[in-house]
Amino acid sequence: MLSRIDHIGIACFDLDKTVEFYRSTYGFEVFHTEVNEEQGVREAMLKINETSDGGASYLQLLEPTREDSTVAKWLAKNGEGVHHIAFGTEDVDADSSAIRDKGVRVLYDEPRVGSMGSRITFLHPKDCGGVLTELVTSAEKH
Ligand code: V0V
Ligand code: CO
């Protein structure tokens, strides 16, 4: 069951500058940073609030690490802005296969490694009203 907004992914050209904007404007602090080479991103997670399912909601600030990455391609076309939304679930495998059965394209056969050791997959934006949608099971749930 999808039980929270896990994060909103925001694409930017300069991660350090964007982190500073969120810190100085809103007071949000960096909770975690990492590089995900498979996805071609350097990211900062800003924890916004905890959620009733025992998880949390974050902003995920994303800077591309290479020009052929999905985020670099998206930035070249659209400029900076909201790139995806992610719903949290205890069982990304069950939820993604149930959603696939409804005719929505799930981009990966098996979930891949996401932020903070999570398991993630994506739904095609063209099947989701123009919204790139991610499903996440956080590390402590698998
Ligand atoms: C592309 N499109 C989007 C979009 N990206 N629409 C809404 N939001 C987006 N972010 C539209 C695009 O405008 C095109 O529409 C169409 O989809 C095909 O796009 P494209 O530019 O030709 O690009 P593709 O097809 O090569 O790649 C699009 C997909 C790709 C969605 C397949 O971005 C992908 O595999 N994304 C999943 C992985 C990802 O995004 N990783 C970065 C975050 P028109 O022009 O044809 O109408 S990593 C992350 O979140 C992590 C690690 C985490 O949370 O832990
Ligand atoms: Co994400």
Coordinates of N, CA and C and ligand atoms in Angstrom, one line a residue:
M1 N 0.8 -1.2 0.0 CA 0.0 0.0 0.0 C 0.9 1.2 0.0
L2 N 0.5 2.2 -0.9 CA 1.3 3.4 -0.9 C 0.8 4.3 0.3
S3 N 1.7 4.7 1.2 CA 1.3 5.2 2.5 C 1.9 6.6 2.8
R4 N 2.7 7.2 1.9 CA 3.2 8.5 2.2 C 3.7 9.1 0.9
I5 N 3.9 10.4 0.9 CA 4.8 11.0 -0.1 C 6.2 10.8 0.5
D6 N 7.0 10.0 -0.2 CA 8.4 9.7 0.3 C 9.3 11.0 0.0
H7 N 9.2 11.4 -1.3 CA 10.0 12.6 -1.6 C 9.4 13.2 -2.9
I8 N 9.9 14.5 -3.1 CA 9.7 15.2 -4.3 C 11.1 15.4 -4.9
G9 N 11.3 15.0 -6.1 CA 12.6 15.1 -6.7 C 12.7 16.4 -7.5
I10 N 13.7 17.2 -7.2 CA 13.9 18.5 -7.8 C 15.2 18.5 -8.5
A11 N 15.2 18.8 -9.8 CA 16.5 18.8 -10.6 C 17.1 20.1 -10.6
C12 N 18.4 20.2 -10.4 CA 19.1 21.5 -10.4 C 20.5 21.3 -11.1
F13 N 21.0 22.4 -11.5 CA 22.3 22.4 -12.1 C 23.5 22.4 -11.1
D14 N 23.2 23.1 -9.9 CA 24.3 23.3 -8.9 C 23.7 22.9 -7.6
L15 N 24.1 21.7 -7.1 CA 23.5 21.1 -5.9 C 23.8 22.0 -4.7
D16 N 25.0 22.4 -4.6 CA 25.4 23.2 -3.4 C 24.6 24.5 -3.3
K17 N 24.5 25.1 -4.4 CA 23.7 26.4 -4.5 C 22.3 26.2 -4.1
T18 N 21.7 25.1 -4.6 CA 20.3 24.8 -4.3 C 20.1 24.4 -2.9
V19 N 21.0 23.6 -2.3 CA 20.9 23.3 -0.9 C 20.9 24.6 -0.1
E20 N 21.8 25.5 -0.5 CA 21.9 26.8 0.3 C 20.6 27.6 0.2
F21 N 19.9 27.5 -1.0 CA 18.6 28.2 -1.2 C 17.6 27.6 -0.2
Y22 N 17.5 26.3 -0.1 CA 16.5 25.7 0.8 C 16.8 25.9 2.2
R23 N 18.2 26.0 2.6 CA 18.6 26.3 3.9 C 18.2 27.7 4.3
S24 N 18.7 28.7 3.5 CA 18.5 30.1 3.9 C 17.1 30.6 3.7
T25 N 16.3 30.0 2.8 CA 15.0 30.5 2.6 C 14.0 29.8 3.5
Y26 N 14.1 28.5 3.7 CA 13.1 27.8 4.5 C 13.6 27.2 5.8
G27 N 15.0 27.2 6.0 CA 15.5 26.6 7.2 C 15.6 25.1 7.1
F28 N 15.5 24.4 5.9 CA 15.6 23.0 5.8 C 17.1 22.6 5.7
E29 N 17.5 21.6 6.5 CA 18.9 21.2 6.6 C 19.1 19.9 5.8
V30 N 20.3 19.6 5.4 CA 20.6 18.4 4.7 C 20.6 17.2 5.7
F31 N 19.8 16.2 5.4 CA 19.7 15.0 6.2 C 20.7 13.9 5.7
H32 N 21.0 13.9 4.4 CA 21.8 12.9 3.8 C 22.2 13.3 2.4
T33 N 23.5 13.0 2.0 CA 23.9 13.2 0.6 C 24.5 11.9 0.1
E34 N 24.4 11.7 -1.2 CA 25.1 10.5 -1.8 C 25.2 10.7 -3.3
V35 N 26.1 9.9 -3.9 CA 26.1 9.8 -5.4 C 25.6 8.5 -5.7
N36 N 24.6 8.5 -6.7 CA 24.1 7.2 -7.2 C 24.6 7.1 -8.7
E37 N 25.7 6.3 -8.9 CA 26.3 6.3 -10.2 C 25.4 5.7 -11.2
E38 N 24.6 4.6 -10.8 CA 23.7 4.0 -11.8 C 22.7 5.0 -12.3
Q39 N 22.2 5.8 -11.4 CA 21.2 6.8 -11.9 C 21.8 8.1 -12.4
G40 N 23.1 8.3 -12.2 CA 23.8 9.5 -12.7 C 23.4 10.7 -12.0
V41 N 23.3 10.6 -10.6 CA 22.9 11.8 -9.9 C 23.8 11.9 -8.6
R42 N 24.0 13.2 -8.2 CA 24.5 13.5 -6.8 C 23.2 14.1 -6.2
E43 N 22.9 13.7 -5.0 CA 21.7 14.1 -4.4 C 21.8 14.5 -2.9
A44 N 20.9 15.4 -2.5 CA 20.8 15.8 -1.1 C 19.4 15.6 -0.7
M45 N 19.2 14.9 0.4 CA 17.8 14.6 1.0 C 17.6 15.6 2.1
L46 N 16.6 16.4 2.1 CA 16.2 17.3 3.1 C 14.9 16.7 3.8
K47 N 15.0 16.3 5.0 CA 13.9 15.7 5.7 C 12.9 16.8 6.1
I48 N 11.6 16.7 5.6 CA 10.6 17.7 5.9 C 9.8 17.4 7.1
N49 N 9.3 16.1 7.2 CA 8.5 15.7 8.3 C 8.4 14.2 8.3
E50 N 8.1 13.6 9.5 CA 7.9 12.2 9.7 C 6.4 11.9 9.3
T51 N 6.2 10.7 9.0 CA 4.8 10.3 8.5 C 4.2 9.2 9.4
S52 N 2.9 9.0 9.3 CA 2.2 8.2 10.3 C 2.5 6.7 10.0
D53 N 3.1 6.4 8.9 CA 3.5 5.0 8.6 C 4.9 4.6 9.1
G54 N 5.5 5.6 9.9 CA 6.8 5.3 10.5 C 8.0 5.8 9.5
G55 N 7.6 6.3 8.4 CA 8.6 6.8 7.5 C 8.7 8.3 7.6
A56 N 9.1 8.9 6.4 CA 9.3 10.4 6.4 C 9.1 10.9 5.0
S57 N 8.9 12.2 4.9 CA 8.9 12.9 3.6 C 10.1 13.8 3.4
Y58 N 10.7 13.8 2.3 CA 11.9 14.5 2.0 C 11.7 15.3 0.7
L59 N 12.5 16.3 0.6 CA 12.8 16.9 -0.7 C 14.1 16.2 -1.2
Q60 N 14.2 15.8 -2.4 CA 15.4 15.2 -3.0 C 15.9 16.1 -4.1
L61 N 17.0 16.8 -3.8 CA 17.6 17.7 -4.7 C 18.6 16.9 -5.5
L62 N 18.5 17.0 -6.9 CA 19.3 16.2 -7.8 C 20.1 17.0 -8.8
E63 N 21.4 16.7 -8.8 CA 22.3 17.3 -9.8 C 22.9 16.2 -10.6
P64 N 22.9 16.3 -12.0 CA 23.4 15.2 -12.8 C 25.0 15.0 -12.6
T65 N 25.4 13.8 -12.7 CA 26.9 13.5 -12.6 C 27.5 13.3 -14.0
R66 N 26.6 13.1 -15.0 CA 27.1 12.9 -16.3 C 26.1 13.3 -17.4
E67 N 26.6 13.7 -18.5 CA 25.7 14.3 -19.5 C 24.7 13.4 -20.1
D68 N 24.9 12.1 -20.1 CA 23.9 11.2 -20.7 C 22.9 10.6 -19.6
S69 N 22.9 11.2 -18.4 CA 22.0 10.8 -17.4 C 20.6 11.3 -17.7
T70 N 19.6 10.7 -17.1 CA 18.2 11.1 -17.3 C 18.0 12.5 -16.8
V71 N 18.6 12.9 -15.7 CA 18.4 14.2 -15.1 C 19.1 15.3 -16.0
A72 N 20.2 15.0 -16.5 CA 20.9 15.9 -17.4 C 20.1 16.2 -18.7
K73 N 19.5 15.1 -19.2 CA 18.7 15.2 -20.4 C 17.4 16.1 -20.1
W74 N 16.9 15.8 -18.9 CA 15.6 16.6 -18.5 C 15.9 18.0 -18.3
L75 N 17.1 18.3 -17.7 CA 17.5 19.7 -17.4 C 17.7 20.5 -18.7
A76 N 18.3 19.8 -19.7 CA 18.6 20.4 -20.9 C 17.4 20.8 -21.7
K77 N 16.3 20.0 -21.5 CA 15.1 20.3 -22.2 C 14.2 21.3 -21.4
N78 N 14.2 21.1 -20.1 CA 13.2 21.9 -19.3 C 13.7 22.9 -18.3
G79 N 15.0 22.9 -18.1 CA 15.6 23.8 -17.0 C 15.3 23.2 -15.7
E80 N 15.6 24.0 -14.6 CA 15.5 23.4 -13.3 C 14.0 23.4 -12.9
G81 N 13.7 22.4 -12.0 CA 12.3 22.3 -11.5 C 12.0 20.9 -10.9
V82 N 10.7 20.7 -10.7 CA 10.2 19.4 -10.1 C 10.4 18.4 -11.2
H83 N 11.1 17.3 -10.9 CA 11.4 16.2 -11.8 C 10.5 15.0 -11.6
H84 N 10.3 14.6 -10.4 CA 9.4 13.5 -10.1 C 8.8 13.5 -8.7
I85 N 7.8 12.7 -8.5 CA 7.3 12.5 -7.1 C 7.5 11.0 -6.8
A86 N 7.6 10.8 -5.5 CA 7.9 9.4 -5.1 C 6.9 9.0 -3.9
F87 N 6.2 7.9 -4.1 CA 5.3 7.4 -3.0 C 6.1 6.3 -2.3
G88 N 5.9 6.3 -1.0 CA 6.5 5.3 -0.1 C 5.6 4.1 0.1
T89 N 6.1 2.9 0.1 CA 5.4 1.7 0.4 C 6.2 0.7 1.1
E90 N 5.6 -0.2 1.9 CA 6.3 -1.2 2.5 C 6.7 -2.3 1.6
D91 N 6.1 -2.4 0.4 CA 6.4 -3.5 -0.5 C 6.4 -3.0 -2.0
V92 N 7.5 -2.5 -2.4 CA 7.6 -2.0 -3.8 C 7.4 -3.0 -4.8
D93 N 7.7 -4.3 -4.5 CA 7.5 -5.4 -5.5 C 6.1 -5.6 -5.8
A94 N 5.3 -5.7 -4.7 CA 3.9 -6.0 -4.8 C 3.1 -4.8 -5.4
D95 N 3.5 -3.6 -5.0 CA 2.7 -2.5 -5.5 C 3.1 -2.2 -7.0
S96 N 4.4 -2.4 -7.3 CA 4.7 -2.1 -8.7 C 4.1 -3.2 -9.6
S97 N 4.0 -4.4 -9.2 CA 3.4 -5.4 -10.1 C 1.9 -5.2 -10.2
A98 N 1.2 -4.8 -9.1 CA -0.2 -4.5 -9.2 C -0.5 -3.3 -10.1
I99 N 0.4 -2.3 -10.1 CA 0.2 -1.1 -10.9 C 0.5 -1.5 -12.4
R100 N 1.5 -2.4 -12.6 CA 1.8 -2.9 -14.0 C 0.6 -3.6 -14.5
D101 N -0.1 -4.4 -13.7 CA -1.3 -5.1 -14.1 C -2.5 -4.1 -14.5
K102 N -2.4 -2.9 -14.1 CA -3.4 -1.9 -14.5 C -3.0 -1.2 -15.8
G103 N -1.9 -1.7 -16.4 CA -1.5 -1.1 -17.7 C -0.6 0.0 -17.7
V104 N 0.0 0.3 -16.6 CA 1.0 1.4 -16.4 C 2.4 0.8 -16.6
R105 N 3.2 1.5 -17.5 CA 4.5 0.9 -17.7 C 5.4 1.2 -16.4
V106 N 5.9 0.1 -15.9 CA 6.9 0.1 -14.8 C 8.3 0.0 -15.5
L107 N 9.2 0.9 -15.2 CA 10.4 1.0 -16.0 C 11.4 -0.1 -15.7
Y108 N 11.4 -0.7 -14.5 CA 12.4 -1.7 -14.2 C 11.7 -3.0 -13.9
D109 N 12.3 -4.1 -14.4 CA 11.8 -5.5 -14.1 C 11.9 -5.7 -12.6
E110 N 13.1 -5.3 -12.0 CA 13.3 -5.5 -10.6 C 13.7 -4.1 -10.0
P111 N 13.2 -3.8 -8.8 CA 13.6 -2.5 -8.2 C 15.1 -2.4 -8.1
R112 N 15.6 -1.1 -8.2 CA 17.0 -0.9 -8.1 C 17.3 -0.1 -6.8
V113 N 18.6 0.1 -6.6 CA 19.0 0.8 -5.4 C 18.8 2.3 -5.5
G114 N 18.1 2.8 -4.4 CA 17.8 4.2 -4.3 C 18.5 4.8 -3.1
S115 N 18.1 6.0 -2.8 CA 18.7 6.8 -1.8 C 18.6 6.1 -0.4
M116 N 19.7 6.2 0.3 CA 19.8 5.6 1.7 C 19.5 4.1 1.7
G117 N 19.9 3.4 0.7 CA 19.7 2.0 0.7 C 18.3 1.5 0.4
S118 N 17.5 2.4 -0.1 CA 16.1 2.0 -0.4 C 16.0 1.2 -1.7
R119 N 14.9 0.6 -2.0 CA 14.6 0.0 -3.3 C 13.6 0.8 -4.0
I120 N 13.9 1.1 -5.3 CA 13.0 2.0 -6.1 C 12.7 1.5 -7.5
T121 N 11.5 1.9 -7.9 CA 11.3 1.8 -9.4 C 10.5 3.0 -9.8
F122 N 10.3 3.1 -11.1 CA 9.7 4.3 -11.7 C 8.5 3.9 -12.6
L123 N 7.5 4.7 -12.7 CA 6.4 4.5 -13.6 C 6.6 5.6 -14.7
H124 N 6.2 5.1 -16.0 CA 6.5 6.0 -17.1 C 5.6 7.3 -17.0
P125 N 6.2 8.5 -17.2 CA 5.4 9.7 -17.0 C 4.2 9.8 -18.1
K126 N 4.4 9.1 -19.2 CA 3.4 9.2 -20.2 C 2.1 8.4 -19.9
D127 N 2.3 7.5 -18.9 CA 1.1 6.7 -18.4 C 0.6 7.3 -17.1
C128 N 1.2 8.4 -16.6 CA 0.8 9.0 -15.3 C 0.5 10.4 -15.5
G129 N -0.2 10.8 -16.5 CA -0.6 12.2 -16.7 C 0.6 13.2 -16.7
G130 N 1.7 12.7 -17.2 CA 2.9 13.7 -17.4 C 3.7 13.8 -16.1
V131 N 3.5 12.9 -15.1 CA 4.2 13.0 -13.9 C 5.1 11.7 -13.8
L132 N 6.4 11.9 -13.8 CA 7.3 10.8 -13.5 C 7.2 10.4 -12.1
T133 N 6.8 9.1 -11.8 CA 6.4 8.7 -10.5 C 7.3 7.5 -10.1
E134 N 7.8 7.7 -8.9 CA 8.7 6.7 -8.3 C 8.0 6.0 -7.1
L135 N 8.3 4.7 -6.9 CA 7.8 4.0 -5.8 C 9.1 3.6 -5.0
V136 N 9.0 3.7 -3.6 CA 10.1 3.5 -2.8 C 9.8 2.7 -1.6
T137 N 10.6 1.7 -1.3 CA 10.6 1.0 0.0 C 11.9 1.3 0.7
S138 N 11.8 1.9 1.8 CA 13.0 2.4 2.5 C 13.8 1.2 3.1
A139 N 15.0 1.4 3.4 CA 15.9 0.4 3.8 C 15.5 -0.5 5.0
E140 N 14.9 0.2 6.0 CA 14.5 -0.6 7.2 C 13.3 -1.4 6.9
K141 N 12.6 -1.3 5.8 CA 11.4 -2.1 5.5 C 11.7 -3.2 4.6
H142 N 13.0 -3.5 4.2 CA 13.2 -4.7 3.4 C 14.4 -5.4 3.8
Ligands
V0V1 C1 10.8 12.7 -19.5 N1 9.5 13.0 -19.7 C2 9.0 13.4 -18.6 C3 10.1 13.4 -17.6 N2 11.1 12.9 -18.3 N3 7.8 13.9 -18.2 C4 7.6 14.3 -16.9 N4 8.6 14.2 -16.0 C5 9.8 13.8 -16.3 N5 10.8 13.7 -15.4 C6 8.7 13.0 -21.0 C7 9.4 13.8 -22.0 O1 9.0 15.1 -22.0 C8 9.0 13.1 -23.3 O2 7.7 13.5 -23.7 C9 8.9 11.6 -22.9 O3 8.7 11.6 -21.4 C10 10.1 10.8 -23.2 O4 11.2 11.5 -22.6 P1 12.7 11.7 -23.2 O5 13.1 13.0 -23.0 O6 12.7 11.2 -24.7 O7 13.5 10.7 -22.3 P2 13.6 9.2 -22.2 O8 12.4 8.5 -22.8 O9 15.0 8.8 -22.7 O10 13.5 9.0 -20.6 C11 12.4 9.3 -19.9 C12 12.3 8.3 -18.7 C13 13.7 8.4 -18.0 C14 11.1 8.7 -17.8 C15 12.1 6.9 -19.3 O11 13.8 9.7 -17.5 C16 13.8 7.5 -16.8 O12 14.2 6.3 -17.0 N6 13.6 7.9 -15.6 C17 13.7 7.1 -14.4 C18 15.0 7.2 -13.7 C19 15.3 8.6 -13.2 O13 14.6 9.6 -13.6 N7 16.4 8.8 -12.4 C20 16.8 10.0 -11.8 C21 16.3 10.2 -10.4 P3 7.4 14.1 -25.1 O14 8.3 15.1 -25.4 O15 7.6 12.8 -26.0 O16 5.9 14.5 -25.1 S1 17.2 9.0 -9.3 C22 16.2 8.9 -7.9 O17 15.1 9.5 -7.8 C23 16.8 8.2 -6.8 C24 18.1 7.6 -6.9 C25 16.0 8.0 -5.6 O18 14.9 8.6 -5.4 O19 16.5 7.3 -4.6
CO2 CO 13.7 10.0 -6.4

